[in-house]
Amino acid sequence: MLLEALIKIAILIGGLMTAAAYLVLVERWMAAWIQGRIGPNRVGVPLTRIRLFGLGQPIADGLKFILKEEYVPAHVDKWLYYLAPMAILTAALAAFAVIPFGSVLPPDVSFPGGEEPIQLVVAPGIDVGMLYVFALSSMAIYGVTLGGWASNNKYSFLGGLRSSAQLIAYEIPLGLGILGVVLMTGSLRLEEIIGAQAQSGLWFAFSQPLGLLVFSVAACAEAGRLPFDLPEAEQELVGGYHTEYAGMKLMMYLVGEFLHMITAAFLIVILFFGGWHLWGVTGSSNDVNWFQAIARILVLVTKILLVVLLFMLVRWSWPRFRFDQLMALAWKVMLPLGLVHLFTMAVLSEYAERWAGGAAPWVIVGVGWLVAVAACLVAGTLTAVSTGNQAIRE
Amino acid sequence: MNDTPASDAAVSAVEATAQTFDRGDVGWIAVAVVTGTLGLWLLLPPSGAKRRLSGMVLMIAALAVLGAARLIPVGDWGYDAMYAVLSGLTVVAAVSTVTFRNPVYCAIWFALTLLGIAGLFLIDGAQFLGVAIVVVYAGAILVMFLFVLMLANPSGRAAYDRLSWEPWIAAPVGVLLVAIVTLTYHQAFDTGDTAPLPSASTEALADGVLANQHVARLGNQLFGRYLVDVEVAGVLLLVALVAASAIVAAAPGEPNNSKRAARGERP
Amino acid sequence: MKQDDAHISWVEPPKLGLSGRMYLPLLAQGLTTTARHLFSQKVTTQFPEQRPEIGNPLIYRGVHRLNKDAGGRVKCVACFLCATACPAHCIDIIGTESPWDDREKYPESFTIDELRCIYCGMCEEACPVDAIELTSMFDLTGRSREEMIFDKEKLLSVYDQTKDAEPSRSQRAASEGATT
């Protein structure tokens, strides 16, 4: 039991760290390709001329971070300065305790403890799974805020302040976005949410487009990705809250940020795109053979990769929000949209079966899309986030 | 210093509380309370390095006495170890919250206290409470505190950061509270012999608290049996929210332009 | 300047249509633009395997060279016009009496600090005898500051390296005169 958990943790942390390192490379590739460049393609096998399309770049980056001078400015608040990056990385990694990275492995009696099917989640059976992820993502605020404050630098501090305001504001739409899913499945456990979508074959992205919109915008803001990267807006704040960090401590920040993006991608896939489920390939029950078990992991990873690629594409496509626009988007657009979504889903989950009987899923899909389009139209007509661009005359 | 009225009152209060326990207990509790009070008082600002050190030693002694005399093993060793670590962390963090001079540090210690409490909830199977306390208190309310504290005088040199109010009342009351909670805990589990108890962490958890439908049950209770309470709380919060917006909207002395700009109007 | 100054013309921002106010259509448009660029032709030059093409080497401003005349002698007459024109003060000439009859002075030493040089080409403009010229060599590297201070021999050797690809101004004039 303990051994099983330890193995899972080792696999997960190893996988996540590698994924974060290589996603940095992918992000640089994407940036280069979009800008008509080639991107990193030089670093391959060390001491040889083999280049491997630059796949050695993450190792070189890591080495560089490790070998950098461990520089601590004299004016910082030492304790919190050291604590902050640890807090952010710990919180980002601990969130994966309840996030499934596959479905189950079939029972295999050839090794001890293999009689039961193995759940591919570090801590199976945590009933508050989704809330636990929220709790840890809210703990990540501390890393950012304290790092900004402890650096004793105006730019860092402004970055920390912006970040805490932004994260608090977007936690509410984040919660509202998932509530529709939770209402429909009746559980906060991520495994059960995937299971419900696999059973019905109807991913929540199809029936709850408004929830998907609200959740992905909020998740993007929580991860601090462009167009929501105000806490580290280079043009205004040098490096934002990690201006004064270097070496491994900076790397902890950067990896933590990437892990937030990966968490967001995991959650979007699990909540709205059926997790490991793919029609006709993965099956839908918990009795799996080895082919299905592997296929489920691959399907999940592919979906997550696609979402991450979309995040990266977004980063190089859209300009950054101004801070008042950011807040207006959270409180005046996303919050009402989330409430409309919650209300719609509450009514549908209660009455769709009663009114439509067997056609209930289609009613839910139809009403869901109708409400989503209508709400977006109304939001666009009533509130334009981009107002206030005009110069103010005395 | 033991003859001060507050400390006497503390001892007599313990004696009153501990009537149901055997006399040996009361002695230990009294020792712990007196030591703890003294330690906490020494730790409270204004205090120099020497006072802090002696205060720390006294506090550790008091906690050790309380822990050694009062905490009996209730479950398996893993549970006991977790419990000891988490409760120790919680108390130490709580003491640090009130004794540190730098308000930002106080807030961080308070966050650690909340995390410790959340951990205690979790090992007792109250998953929802544990996580909710982190989301609501540590994740939202305390971050708001931090937000304000960071903008205020940050280094703890202001007069109000260097003084403590009524340390001679605050210190004994705080320590007494910990002692009474420990006593109650003891009373709940003391079956007379020293054998490990059939603990809350195995049977009760398996039976209901840790069951699959933990959150669903909680939701049923909240929105069934306690519906009125939930709605009253919700209405109160809504009223507070509306009032806050009203106060902000009517803030005097605000330049007209920024208000107009915020509404996106042209002058 | 007052805000109601008659000279200020206030420009109204364009009004957003409904699709602009709804954001999502415009955002999708932005995404398709970048997605198209993902697969576009790349413009990167893979230096050093792939050398960049320099448009016209004759007007490129790279490393300096000291030209030689037909007899293999340094063309420079140590007039100091280049050192005077140099805005970065990177040219250092020690002139002495010329051993030849056709000129009075010649540079005993001629050093250019290539790290101080800003490659403006003023020396080339100033030179009355076309002795100093900027070549199209641009990948100039060295392991120390001393190594990057070019003396007369090195500058002359640059001429030997580049004279075929980039004939000096007087050679060009001569060859043009020969052809026409």
Coordinates of C-alpha atoms in Angstrom, one line a residue, chain A residues 77 79-80 126-128 131-132 135 138-139 141-142 145-146 149 157 161 164-165 168 188-189 388 390-394, chain B residues 102 104-105 108 111 115 127-128 131 134-135 138-140 142-143 146-147 150-151 154 212-215 257 261 266-267:
Chain A
D77 CA 13.9 39.2 4.1
W79 CA 13.4 33.6 5.7
L80 CA 10.5 34.4 3.4
I126 CA -10.2 11.4 -1.5
D127 CA -13.8 12.5 -1.7
V128 CA -13.1 16.2 -1.8
L131 CA -11.7 21.1 -3.5
Y132 CA -8.2 19.8 -2.5
A135 CA -7.0 24.5 -1.7
S138 CA -4.9 29.0 -3.3
M139 CA -1.8 28.1 -1.3
I141 CA -0.7 32.6 -3.9
Y142 CA 1.6 32.6 -0.9
T145 CA 2.9 37.2 -2.7
L146 CA 5.6 36.5 -0.2
W149 CA 7.2 41.1 -0.6
F157 CA 6.2 43.9 -4.7
L161 CA 0.2 42.5 -5.1
S164 CA -2.7 38.1 -5.1
A165 CA -5.6 40.3 -6.3
I168 CA -8.4 35.8 -5.5
L188 CA -16.1 16.0 -6.4
R189 CA -13.9 13.1 -7.2
G388 CA -12.0 53.1 -20.6
Q390 CA -10.1 56.8 -24.0
A391 CA -7.8 59.5 -22.8
I392 CA -9.3 61.4 -19.9
R393 CA -9.7 65.1 -20.5
E394 CA -9.7 67.4 -17.5
Chain B
N102 CA 6.5 41.7 12.2
V104 CA 3.7 39.8 7.8
Y105 CA 5.4 37.0 9.8
I108 CA 2.4 33.5 7.8
A111 CA -1.5 30.5 7.9
L115 CA -2.7 24.4 7.9
Q127 CA -12.0 16.0 4.7
F128 CA -14.4 18.7 3.8
V131 CA -10.0 21.5 2.9
V134 CA -7.6 26.0 3.7
V135 CA -9.6 27.4 0.8
A138 CA -5.8 30.5 4.3
G139 CA -6.6 30.9 0.6
A140 CA -8.8 33.9 0.7
L142 CA -5.6 35.6 5.0
V143 CA -4.3 36.6 1.6
L146 CA -1.5 39.9 3.8
F147 CA -2.5 42.3 1.0
M150 CA 2.2 44.4 3.1
L151 CA 1.0 47.9 2.2
P154 CA 5.9 46.3 7.1
N212 CA -17.3 7.5 -0.4
Q213 CA -20.2 9.8 -0.1
H214 CA -18.7 12.0 2.6
V215 CA -19.3 15.3 0.8
N257 CA -12.5 61.8 -13.1
A261 CA -13.1 56.6 -16.1
R266 CA -16.1 60.4 -21.4
P267 CA -15.9 63.8 -19.6

